[in-house]
Amino acid sequence: MEAILTIDINTTSVKVQVYHLSGKALYQKQGSYPTFHPFAEWSEQDPEQVYITTLFVVKTLMNEFVLPNKIKIVSIGFSGSMHSVLPVNAKGIPLGQAIIWADNRGQNQVKKLQDSRLDTSLYAQTGTPIHPMSPLMKIAWLESNKGIFTEKVATYISLKEYVLFQLTGQYRVDESMASSTGLFDITAKKWSTEALNFAHISSSQLSEVSSVMDSTLMLKPEISKSWGIPIDTQIILGATDGCLATLGAGIISEGKAVISIGASSAVRIAGKELLKDQQKRVFNYLLTDNCYISGGPGNNAGVVFEWFAKEFGDFSEHAYIEEVLDEIFQRIESIPLGADGLVFLPYLLGERAPIWNANARGSYFGLHINHTKLHLARATLEGILFGVYSIGKMLAEFRDIDEIRINGSFASHPLCVQMLSDIFGKRITANLSYDGVGQGIALLTLTQMGIFSDLQTATASLNFDQEWLPNSDNHAKYQAYYGLFERLTEKLEEDFEYLAKLRDF
C-alpha cells in the first residue's frame, strides 16, 4: 500500500502522521519539547532538540507501523509554526536558541518602526501586523544586539527551515512561511527592500522562496537510510500551520471561518482578495497564487492551561496539552456559566489580535471568598474563548461568515466547542480529524501529487458531520460577560503600559 507522511513542527511538539492516498489518517506519533522563558518577555526553543525529536518520532513511526505493514511512503509534506527566528552561521550551525512567536523582546523595534512612519506601508506590503511576534522585529532586535553572537550571522531561518536544512542540506522557505515574516511583499512575491533595510540585513541572509507545492528537495542519504524511506521520495515544501489548519477545515473560499485552538489560537478565513484593515489588525498570508488566508492569532490558549495546571495543582503535569485539557474540562462542568462572577483576562504572553499589545497582562477580576480552584479554571477557559471571540468579531467587520468550523486540540472537547457556539451564537461544525494541520498537509500533498485536481476538489472530500448549535439563553449571558471582558481590556490599556514601565524601574 502507498501512503504519504506529514510532519508538523508546531509549538509544543512535532506530530507525524501517515495518510492513505484517499486522505484518511492511518497512524500518528508525537514528541514534545519545552519552551524556555529566561526573561519575562522571552520565549525560546532549542533547535537541536526540535530536530532530534523530529528524527526520533519519524523513525519510531516507521519502525512501529509503516515498515511492519509494508507501507510505501511516496511523499512527505511539511508544516511549521509561524514567526520563529533562528540565527545560524555559514555552516548552518545555530548561534543561539530559536526565538518563537510568543517572544516580545522586540518592543523597542516596534516603536522605532512606528516612529519612522514606515509601519503603514510595510503592513500593506507584507500583510503582517506590526508587533514583536513578527520575525522582522526579532531580526531587527538581533541585529541591534550583535554582541551576543560569537561569530557572524550568515542566515536567519525558521525552525521549519532548520529541520528541512538538516534533512536535505538546503535552505528553502515556502511562500506561506515567508509571508508571515513581515519581510515578504505578498503581492510582488519577493523580499521587501524596505523591510530588509529596516532590519539591516540583505536578501542573501534569508532562504530562497518557493511555492508551497515545491517538490525539488531530497532527503540526505543518511536520513533516507535511518528512516527506511527511499531517497527519491518526493518532499513537498508545504506551508505554515495557520494556512494548513484553514485548508484542513475545508476552507479555501469565502463564507466560512475556522477557529483553531491549540497552544495558541486563531480565527481565519480564506479569499481571493486581501483584507485591507486601516487599523492594521488583520494578517494576510499567501497560500497559493489565488488564495489568501486572513485573520488574527491569539497568544493565549493551551499555553495558559499548561501554566494553570502547573501553578495551581493538583492537576497532573501531563506531557501534552490534550491530556491537560481532558482533566481540567472534566472537573469544571459543574461550575456554572460566568464562574459565579469571575472574569479572566488571559494575556499571560501579551496579546496579538485584536489588541496587538505586547504589554497586556493576565488578570482575574471579581474574586470573592467563595471562589474555588475550579471557578478559576472555568474563568480561565471562558477568558481564553472570549479572546477567540474578539478575533471573530473583528473579522466580521470585513466578511460575512455563514458557518464556523473548528480544529486543534480544543476541538476534541464537546464542552469547549459548545461554549464557543454559545459565545458566538453560531453553528459550529467539525470532523473526526481534529488535527486540521495534518489534514491540511495531506490535502496539499495529495493535490501536488495529482490525486486531487485542485485544492477546491481536495477540500470537498472532507466530511463535517459533528455539529454544535447555540443555546440562546447562554448566548445572552455570555454576551453580557464578554462586554465586561472587553471593557476591562480597554480600561486597563494605560495600566498595562504603566506596569511595563514599573517592571523596568
Coordinates of C-alpha atoms in Angstrom, one line a residue:
M1 CA 0.0 0.0 0.0
E2 CA 1.2 3.5 -0.8
A3 CA 0.8 6.4 1.6
I4 CA 2.1 9.9 2.5
L5 CA 3.9 11.1 5.6
T6 CA 3.1 14.5 7.1
I7 CA 5.4 16.3 9.5
D8 CA 4.1 19.2 11.6
I9 CA 6.7 21.1 13.6
N10 CA 4.4 23.0 16.0
T11 CA 4.9 25.0 19.2
T12 CA 4.8 22.2 21.7
S13 CA 5.7 19.1 19.7
V14 CA 6.3 17.5 16.4
K15 CA 3.4 15.5 15.1
V16 CA 4.0 12.9 12.4
Q17 CA 1.1 11.1 10.6
V18 CA 0.6 8.6 7.9
Y19 CA -2.3 9.2 5.4
H20 CA -3.7 6.8 2.9
L21 CA -3.9 8.3 -0.7
S22 CA -7.6 8.7 -0.1
G23 CA -6.8 11.3 2.6
K24 CA -7.7 9.0 5.5
A25 CA -5.4 9.2 8.5
L26 CA -3.8 5.9 9.4
Y27 CA -1.2 6.3 12.1
Q28 CA 0.4 9.0 14.1
K29 CA 3.2 9.7 16.6
Q30 CA 4.1 12.8 18.6
G31 CA 7.1 14.0 20.6
S32 CA 7.2 17.1 22.7
Y33 CA 9.9 19.7 23.6
P34 CA 9.9 22.6 26.0
T35 CA 9.8 26.4 25.6
F36 CA 12.2 28.4 27.7
H37 CA 11.5 31.8 29.2
P38 CA 14.9 33.1 30.5
F39 CA 13.3 36.6 30.9
A40 CA 9.7 37.7 31.2
E41 CA 9.4 38.8 27.5
W42 CA 11.5 35.9 26.0
S43 CA 10.2 32.7 24.6
E44 CA 12.8 30.3 23.1
Q45 CA 13.3 26.7 22.0
D46 CA 16.3 24.6 21.4
P47 CA 16.6 23.9 17.6
E48 CA 18.7 20.8 18.1
Q49 CA 16.0 19.4 20.4
V50 CA 13.3 20.1 17.9
Y51 CA 15.3 18.4 15.1
I52 CA 16.3 15.4 17.2
T53 CA 12.7 15.0 18.3
T54 CA 11.6 15.0 14.6
L55 CA 14.2 12.3 13.7
F56 CA 13.1 10.1 16.6
V57 CA 9.4 10.4 16.1
V58 CA 9.6 9.7 12.4
K59 CA 11.9 6.7 12.9
T60 CA 9.6 5.3 15.7
L61 CA 6.5 5.7 13.5
M62 CA 8.2 4.0 10.6
N63 CA 9.5 1.1 12.7
E64 CA 6.2 0.5 14.6
F65 CA 3.7 0.9 11.9
V66 CA 4.9 1.7 8.4
L67 CA 7.6 -0.9 7.7
P68 CA 5.9 -3.8 9.5
N69 CA 2.8 -3.2 7.4
K70 CA 4.8 -2.9 4.2
I71 CA 3.5 0.6 3.5
K72 CA 5.5 2.6 0.9
I73 CA 5.9 6.3 1.7
V74 CA 5.6 8.0 -1.7
S75 CA 5.6 11.7 -0.5
I76 CA 6.5 13.7 2.6
G77 CA 4.7 17.0 3.4
F78 CA 5.8 19.6 5.9
S79 CA 4.2 22.2 8.1
G80 CA 5.6 24.5 10.8
S81 CA 4.6 27.2 13.3
M82 CA 4.9 30.8 12.1
H83 CA 7.1 33.6 13.3
S84 CA 10.2 31.7 14.7
V85 CA 13.7 33.1 14.0
L86 CA 17.0 31.2 14.3
P87 CA 20.3 32.8 13.5
V88 CA 22.9 30.4 12.0
N89 CA 26.5 30.7 10.8
A90 CA 27.9 29.9 7.4
K91 CA 27.9 26.2 8.1
G92 CA 24.2 26.2 9.3
I93 CA 25.2 25.8 13.0
P94 CA 22.8 27.7 15.3
L95 CA 24.2 30.7 17.1
G96 CA 21.7 30.6 19.9
Q97 CA 18.2 29.4 20.6
A98 CA 15.3 29.8 18.3
I99 CA 13.0 32.8 19.1
I100 CA 9.4 31.7 18.7
W101 CA 6.1 33.5 18.1
A102 CA 5.4 34.2 21.7
D103 CA 8.6 36.3 22.2
N104 CA 8.1 40.0 22.9
R105 CA 11.6 41.3 23.2
G106 CA 11.3 43.4 20.0
Q107 CA 9.1 46.1 21.5
N108 CA 11.6 48.9 21.0
Q109 CA 12.0 47.9 17.4
V110 CA 8.2 48.2 17.0
K111 CA 8.2 51.7 18.4
K112 CA 11.1 52.6 16.2
L113 CA 9.3 51.4 13.1
Q114 CA 6.1 53.2 14.1
D115 CA 8.0 56.4 14.8
S116 CA 9.6 56.2 11.3
R117 CA 6.1 56.0 9.8
L118 CA 7.0 53.0 7.7
D119 CA 4.5 50.8 9.6
T120 CA 1.6 51.6 7.3
S121 CA 3.5 50.9 4.0
L122 CA 5.2 47.8 5.4
Y123 CA 1.8 46.4 6.7
A124 CA 0.3 47.0 3.2
Q125 CA 3.3 45.2 1.5
T126 CA 3.7 42.3 3.9
G127 CA 0.2 41.7 5.4
T128 CA 1.9 41.2 8.8
P129 CA 0.7 43.4 11.7
I130 CA 3.4 45.4 13.4
H131 CA 4.1 43.5 16.6
P132 CA 7.1 41.9 18.4
M133 CA 6.0 38.5 17.2
S134 CA 7.0 39.4 13.7
P135 CA 10.3 38.0 12.5
L136 CA 11.1 41.4 11.1
M137 CA 11.1 42.8 14.7
K138 CA 13.0 39.8 16.0
I139 CA 15.7 40.1 13.4
A140 CA 15.9 43.9 13.9
W141 CA 16.4 43.2 17.7
L142 CA 19.1 40.6 17.0
E143 CA 20.9 42.9 14.6
S144 CA 20.9 45.6 17.2
N145 CA 22.3 43.2 19.8
K146 CA 25.1 41.6 17.7
G147 CA 27.3 41.5 20.7
I148 CA 25.5 38.3 21.9
F149 CA 27.0 36.4 18.9
T150 CA 30.4 34.8 18.9
E151 CA 30.6 34.9 15.1
K152 CA 28.8 36.4 12.2
V153 CA 25.2 35.5 11.4
A154 CA 25.0 34.1 7.9
T155 CA 21.3 33.3 7.6
Y156 CA 18.1 33.9 9.6
I157 CA 15.7 31.0 9.3
S158 CA 12.6 29.5 10.9
L159 CA 12.6 26.2 12.9
K160 CA 10.9 24.5 10.0
E161 CA 13.6 25.7 7.7
Y162 CA 16.2 24.4 10.1
V163 CA 14.7 21.0 10.2
L164 CA 14.5 20.9 6.4
F165 CA 18.1 22.0 6.2
Q166 CA 19.2 19.2 8.4
L167 CA 17.2 16.7 6.4
T168 CA 18.1 17.9 2.9
G169 CA 21.2 20.1 3.2
Q170 CA 19.4 23.1 1.6
Y171 CA 17.7 26.3 2.8
R172 CA 14.2 26.7 1.4
V173 CA 11.2 28.7 2.6
D174 CA 7.7 28.4 1.3
E175 CA 5.7 31.5 0.2
S176 CA 3.3 30.9 3.1
M177 CA 6.0 31.0 5.7
A178 CA 7.8 33.9 4.0
S179 CA 4.6 35.9 4.0
S180 CA 4.3 35.5 7.8
T181 CA 7.7 37.2 8.4
G182 CA 6.9 40.8 7.9
L183 CA 9.8 40.8 5.3
F184 CA 8.0 39.5 2.3
D185 CA 6.0 41.5 -0.3
I186 CA 3.0 39.3 -0.7
T187 CA 1.8 40.8 -4.0
A188 CA 5.2 41.2 -5.7
K189 CA 6.2 37.8 -4.1
K190 CA 9.7 38.9 -3.2
W191 CA 11.6 40.1 -0.1
S192 CA 10.7 43.7 0.7
T193 CA 13.5 46.2 0.2
E194 CA 12.0 48.5 2.8
A195 CA 11.7 45.7 5.4
L196 CA 15.3 44.4 4.7
N197 CA 16.6 48.0 5.1
F198 CA 14.8 48.4 8.4
A199 CA 16.2 45.1 9.7
H200 CA 19.7 46.0 8.4
I201 CA 20.1 42.7 6.5
S202 CA 20.2 41.6 2.9
S203 CA 18.1 39.1 1.0
S204 CA 21.1 36.8 0.8
Q205 CA 20.6 36.3 4.6
L206 CA 17.2 34.8 4.0
S207 CA 16.2 31.5 2.4
E208 CA 15.2 31.0 -1.2
V209 CA 11.4 31.4 -1.5
S210 CA 9.4 28.7 -3.3
S211 CA 5.8 27.6 -3.9
V212 CA 4.1 25.6 -1.1
M213 CA 3.9 22.9 -3.8
D214 CA 7.7 22.8 -4.4
S215 CA 9.0 19.2 -4.6
T216 CA 12.6 19.6 -5.5
L217 CA 14.2 18.8 -2.2
M218 CA 15.6 15.4 -1.4
L219 CA 16.5 13.6 1.8
K220 CA 20.2 13.2 2.6
P221 CA 21.3 9.6 2.1
E222 CA 21.9 9.0 5.8
I223 CA 18.4 10.2 6.7
S224 CA 16.9 8.0 4.0
K225 CA 18.7 5.0 5.4
S226 CA 17.8 5.8 9.0
W227 CA 14.1 6.3 8.3
G228 CA 13.8 3.4 5.8
I229 CA 12.4 5.8 3.2
P230 CA 13.7 5.7 -0.4
I231 CA 16.0 8.6 -1.2
D232 CA 13.9 9.6 -4.2
T233 CA 10.8 10.0 -2.1
Q234 CA 9.1 13.3 -3.1
I235 CA 9.3 16.1 -0.4
I236 CA 6.6 18.7 -0.5
L237 CA 7.7 22.0 1.0
G238 CA 4.3 22.7 2.5
A239 CA 3.1 25.7 4.3
T240 CA 2.5 27.3 7.7
D241 CA 0.4 25.7 10.4
G242 CA -2.2 28.5 10.2
C243 CA -2.7 28.2 6.4
L244 CA -2.9 24.5 6.6
A245 CA -5.3 24.4 9.5
T246 CA -7.6 26.6 7.4
L247 CA -7.2 24.2 4.4
G248 CA -7.7 21.2 6.7
A249 CA -11.0 22.8 7.8
G250 CA -12.2 22.6 4.2
I251 CA -11.9 26.4 3.8
I252 CA -10.5 27.7 0.5
S253 CA -13.1 30.4 -0.4
E254 CA -15.3 32.9 1.3
G255 CA -18.3 32.4 3.6
K256 CA -16.7 30.2 6.3
A257 CA -14.3 30.7 9.2
V258 CA -12.2 28.3 11.2
I259 CA -11.3 28.5 14.8
S260 CA -8.1 26.8 15.6
I261 CA -7.1 26.4 19.2
G262 CA -4.0 24.5 20.4
A263 CA -1.1 26.1 22.2
S264 CA -2.2 29.4 20.7
S265 CA -5.4 30.3 18.9
A266 CA -6.6 31.9 15.7
V267 CA -9.7 32.6 13.7
R268 CA -9.1 32.6 9.9
I269 CA -10.9 33.0 6.6
A270 CA -9.9 32.5 3.0
G271 CA -10.4 34.5 -0.1
K272 CA -9.0 35.8 -3.4
E273 CA -8.6 39.3 -2.1
L274 CA -6.6 40.8 0.7
L275 CA -8.4 42.2 3.7
K276 CA -7.5 45.9 3.9
D277 CA -7.7 47.0 7.5
Q278 CA -6.9 50.6 8.2
Q279 CA -6.2 49.8 11.9
K280 CA -3.6 47.2 10.8
R281 CA -5.1 44.4 13.0
V282 CA -5.7 41.7 10.4
F283 CA -3.0 39.4 9.0
N284 CA -2.9 38.3 5.3
Y285 CA -0.8 35.3 4.4
L286 CA -0.3 33.8 1.0
L287 CA -1.2 30.1 0.5
T288 CA -1.4 29.9 -3.3
D289 CA -1.5 32.4 -6.2
N290 CA -5.2 33.0 -5.8
C291 CA -5.8 32.3 -2.2
Y292 CA -5.0 34.5 0.8
I293 CA -5.6 33.3 4.4
S294 CA -6.6 36.2 6.6
G295 CA -7.5 36.5 10.2
G296 CA -6.0 37.1 13.6
P297 CA -3.9 35.0 16.1
G298 CA -4.1 34.9 19.8
N299 CA -1.2 34.2 22.1
N300 CA -3.0 32.7 25.0
A301 CA -4.8 29.3 24.8
G302 CA -3.3 25.9 25.6
V303 CA -0.2 27.5 27.0
V304 CA -2.4 29.2 29.6
F305 CA -3.8 25.9 30.7
E306 CA -0.4 24.4 30.9
W307 CA 0.5 27.3 33.2
F308 CA -2.7 26.9 35.2
A309 CA -2.2 23.1 35.6
K310 CA 1.4 23.5 36.8
E311 CA 1.0 26.5 39.1
F312 CA -2.4 25.8 40.6
G313 CA -2.1 21.9 41.1
D314 CA -3.4 19.4 41.9
F315 CA -3.8 18.9 38.1
S316 CA -1.3 16.4 36.8
E317 CA 1.6 17.6 34.7
H318 CA 1.0 15.7 31.5
A319 CA 3.2 15.7 28.5
Y320 CA 0.7 17.1 26.1
I321 CA -1.9 19.9 26.1
E322 CA -4.6 17.4 25.1
E323 CA -4.2 15.5 28.3
V324 CA -4.1 18.6 30.5
L325 CA -7.4 19.8 28.8
D326 CA -9.0 16.4 29.4
E327 CA -8.5 16.6 33.1
I328 CA -9.5 20.3 33.5
F329 CA -12.6 20.0 31.3
Q330 CA -13.9 17.0 33.2
R331 CA -13.7 18.9 36.5
I332 CA -15.3 22.2 35.6
E333 CA -18.5 21.0 34.0
S334 CA -20.2 21.5 37.4
I335 CA -19.2 25.2 37.5
P336 CA -21.9 27.5 36.1
L337 CA -21.5 29.9 33.2
G338 CA -19.7 33.0 34.3
A339 CA -17.8 31.2 37.1
D340 CA -20.0 32.9 39.7
G341 CA -19.0 36.4 38.7
L342 CA -15.3 35.8 37.9
V343 CA -13.7 37.1 34.7
F344 CA -10.3 36.3 33.4
L345 CA -8.1 38.3 31.1
P346 CA -5.9 35.6 29.5
Y347 CA -2.9 37.8 28.4
L348 CA -0.1 35.9 30.1
L349 CA 2.1 36.3 27.0
G350 CA 0.9 39.7 26.0
E351 CA -1.6 39.6 23.1
R352 CA -1.7 39.7 19.4
A353 CA -5.1 40.1 17.7
P354 CA -7.2 42.1 18.0
I355 CA -5.5 44.4 20.5
W356 CA -1.9 43.8 19.4
N357 CA -0.5 44.8 22.8
A358 CA 2.7 43.0 23.9
N359 CA 2.4 44.7 27.3
A360 CA -1.1 43.3 28.1
R361 CA -1.1 41.1 31.1
G362 CA -3.4 38.5 32.7
S363 CA -5.9 39.3 35.5
Y364 CA -8.7 37.6 37.5
F365 CA -11.4 40.1 38.1
G366 CA -14.2 39.6 40.7
L367 CA -12.6 37.2 43.1
H368 CA -14.6 36.6 46.3
I369 CA -14.2 34.3 49.3
N370 CA -16.4 31.5 47.9
H371 CA -14.4 31.1 44.7
T372 CA -12.6 27.8 44.4
K373 CA -9.8 26.5 42.2
L374 CA -12.5 25.1 39.8
H375 CA -14.0 28.6 39.5
L376 CA -10.6 29.8 38.5
A377 CA -10.3 27.0 35.9
R378 CA -13.8 27.8 34.5
A379 CA -13.0 31.5 34.3
T380 CA -9.6 30.7 32.6
L381 CA -11.3 28.7 29.9
E382 CA -14.0 31.4 29.4
G383 CA -11.4 34.1 29.2
I384 CA -9.4 32.2 26.5
L385 CA -12.6 31.7 24.5
F386 CA -13.6 35.4 24.9
G387 CA -10.2 36.2 23.4
V388 CA -11.1 33.9 20.4
Y389 CA -14.5 35.6 20.1
S390 CA -12.9 39.0 20.0
I391 CA -10.9 37.9 16.9
G392 CA -14.0 36.6 15.2
K393 CA -15.9 39.8 16.0
M394 CA -13.1 41.8 14.3
L395 CA -13.2 39.6 11.1
A396 CA -17.0 40.1 10.9
E397 CA -16.3 43.7 10.2
F398 CA -14.9 42.6 6.8
R399 CA -16.7 39.4 5.7
D400 CA -20.0 37.7 6.2
I401 CA -19.4 34.4 8.0
D402 CA -22.1 31.8 7.4
E403 CA -20.5 28.8 9.2
I404 CA -17.7 28.3 11.7
R405 CA -15.6 25.2 11.7
I406 CA -13.2 24.2 14.5
N407 CA -9.9 22.2 14.7
G408 CA -7.0 21.9 17.0
S409 CA -6.7 20.2 20.4
F410 CA -9.7 22.1 21.9
A411 CA -12.0 20.8 19.2
S412 CA -12.0 17.3 20.7
H413 CA -13.7 18.6 23.8
P414 CA -17.5 18.9 23.4
L415 CA -17.8 21.3 26.4
C416 CA -15.3 23.7 24.9
V417 CA -17.0 23.7 21.5
Q418 CA -20.5 24.1 22.9
M419 CA -19.2 27.1 24.9
L420 CA -17.8 28.6 21.7
S421 CA -21.1 28.0 19.9
D422 CA -22.9 29.8 22.7
I423 CA -20.5 32.7 22.8
F424 CA -20.5 33.2 19.0
G425 CA -24.2 32.4 18.7
K426 CA -23.5 30.4 15.7
R427 CA -23.5 26.8 14.5
I428 CA -20.1 25.2 14.7
T429 CA -19.0 22.0 12.8
A430 CA -16.1 19.7 12.9
N431 CA -15.0 16.3 11.5
L432 CA -13.4 13.5 13.4
S433 CA -9.9 14.6 12.3
Y434 CA -9.5 17.4 14.8
D435 CA -5.9 17.8 13.6
G436 CA -6.6 20.4 10.9
V437 CA -2.9 21.0 10.2
G438 CA -2.2 17.3 9.5
Q439 CA -5.3 17.2 7.3
G440 CA -4.2 20.3 5.5
I441 CA -0.7 19.0 4.8
A442 CA -2.3 15.8 3.4
L443 CA -4.7 17.7 1.1
L444 CA -1.9 19.9 -0.2
T445 CA 0.4 16.9 -0.7
L446 CA -2.2 14.8 -2.4
T447 CA -3.1 17.8 -4.7
Q448 CA 0.5 18.2 -5.7
M449 CA 0.7 14.5 -6.5
G450 CA -2.4 14.8 -8.8
I451 CA -4.7 12.7 -6.6
F452 CA -6.9 15.8 -6.4
S453 CA -7.2 18.1 -9.4
D454 CA -7.1 21.2 -7.2
L455 CA -7.4 22.4 -3.6
Q456 CA -11.1 23.1 -4.1
T457 CA -11.7 19.5 -5.0
A458 CA -9.5 18.3 -2.2
T459 CA -11.5 20.2 0.5
A460 CA -14.7 18.9 -1.0
S461 CA -13.6 15.4 0.1
L462 CA -13.9 16.3 3.8
N463 CA -17.0 15.5 5.8
F464 CA -18.0 17.7 8.7
D465 CA -20.6 15.7 10.4
Q466 CA -20.2 16.9 14.0
E467 CA -22.4 19.8 14.9
W468 CA -23.0 22.1 17.9
L469 CA -25.9 24.6 18.0
P470 CA -26.0 27.7 20.2
N471 CA -28.2 28.0 23.3
S472 CA -29.9 31.4 23.1
D473 CA -30.1 31.9 26.9
N474 CA -26.4 31.1 27.2
H475 CA -25.5 33.3 24.3
A476 CA -27.2 36.3 26.0
K477 CA -25.4 35.6 29.3
Y478 CA -22.1 35.2 27.5
Q479 CA -22.6 38.5 25.6
A480 CA -23.0 40.3 28.9
Y481 CA -19.9 38.7 30.4
Y482 CA -18.0 39.4 27.1
G483 CA -19.0 43.1 27.4
L484 CA -17.3 43.2 30.8
F485 CA -14.2 41.4 29.4
E486 CA -13.9 43.9 26.5
R487 CA -14.4 46.9 28.8
L488 CA -11.7 45.6 31.2
T489 CA -9.3 45.1 28.4
E490 CA -9.9 48.6 27.1
K491 CA -9.8 50.3 30.5
L492 CA -6.5 48.6 31.5
E493 CA -4.6 49.5 28.4
E494 CA -2.9 52.5 30.0
D495 CA -2.3 50.5 33.2
F496 CA -0.6 47.7 31.1
E497 CA 1.8 50.3 29.8
Y498 CA 2.4 51.7 33.3
L499 CA 3.0 48.2 34.7
A500 CA 5.6 47.6 31.9
K501 CA 7.5 50.7 33.0
L502 CA 7.3 49.6 36.7
R503 CA 8.9 46.3 35.8
D504 CA 11.8 48.2 34.2
F505 CA 12.1 50.7 37.1

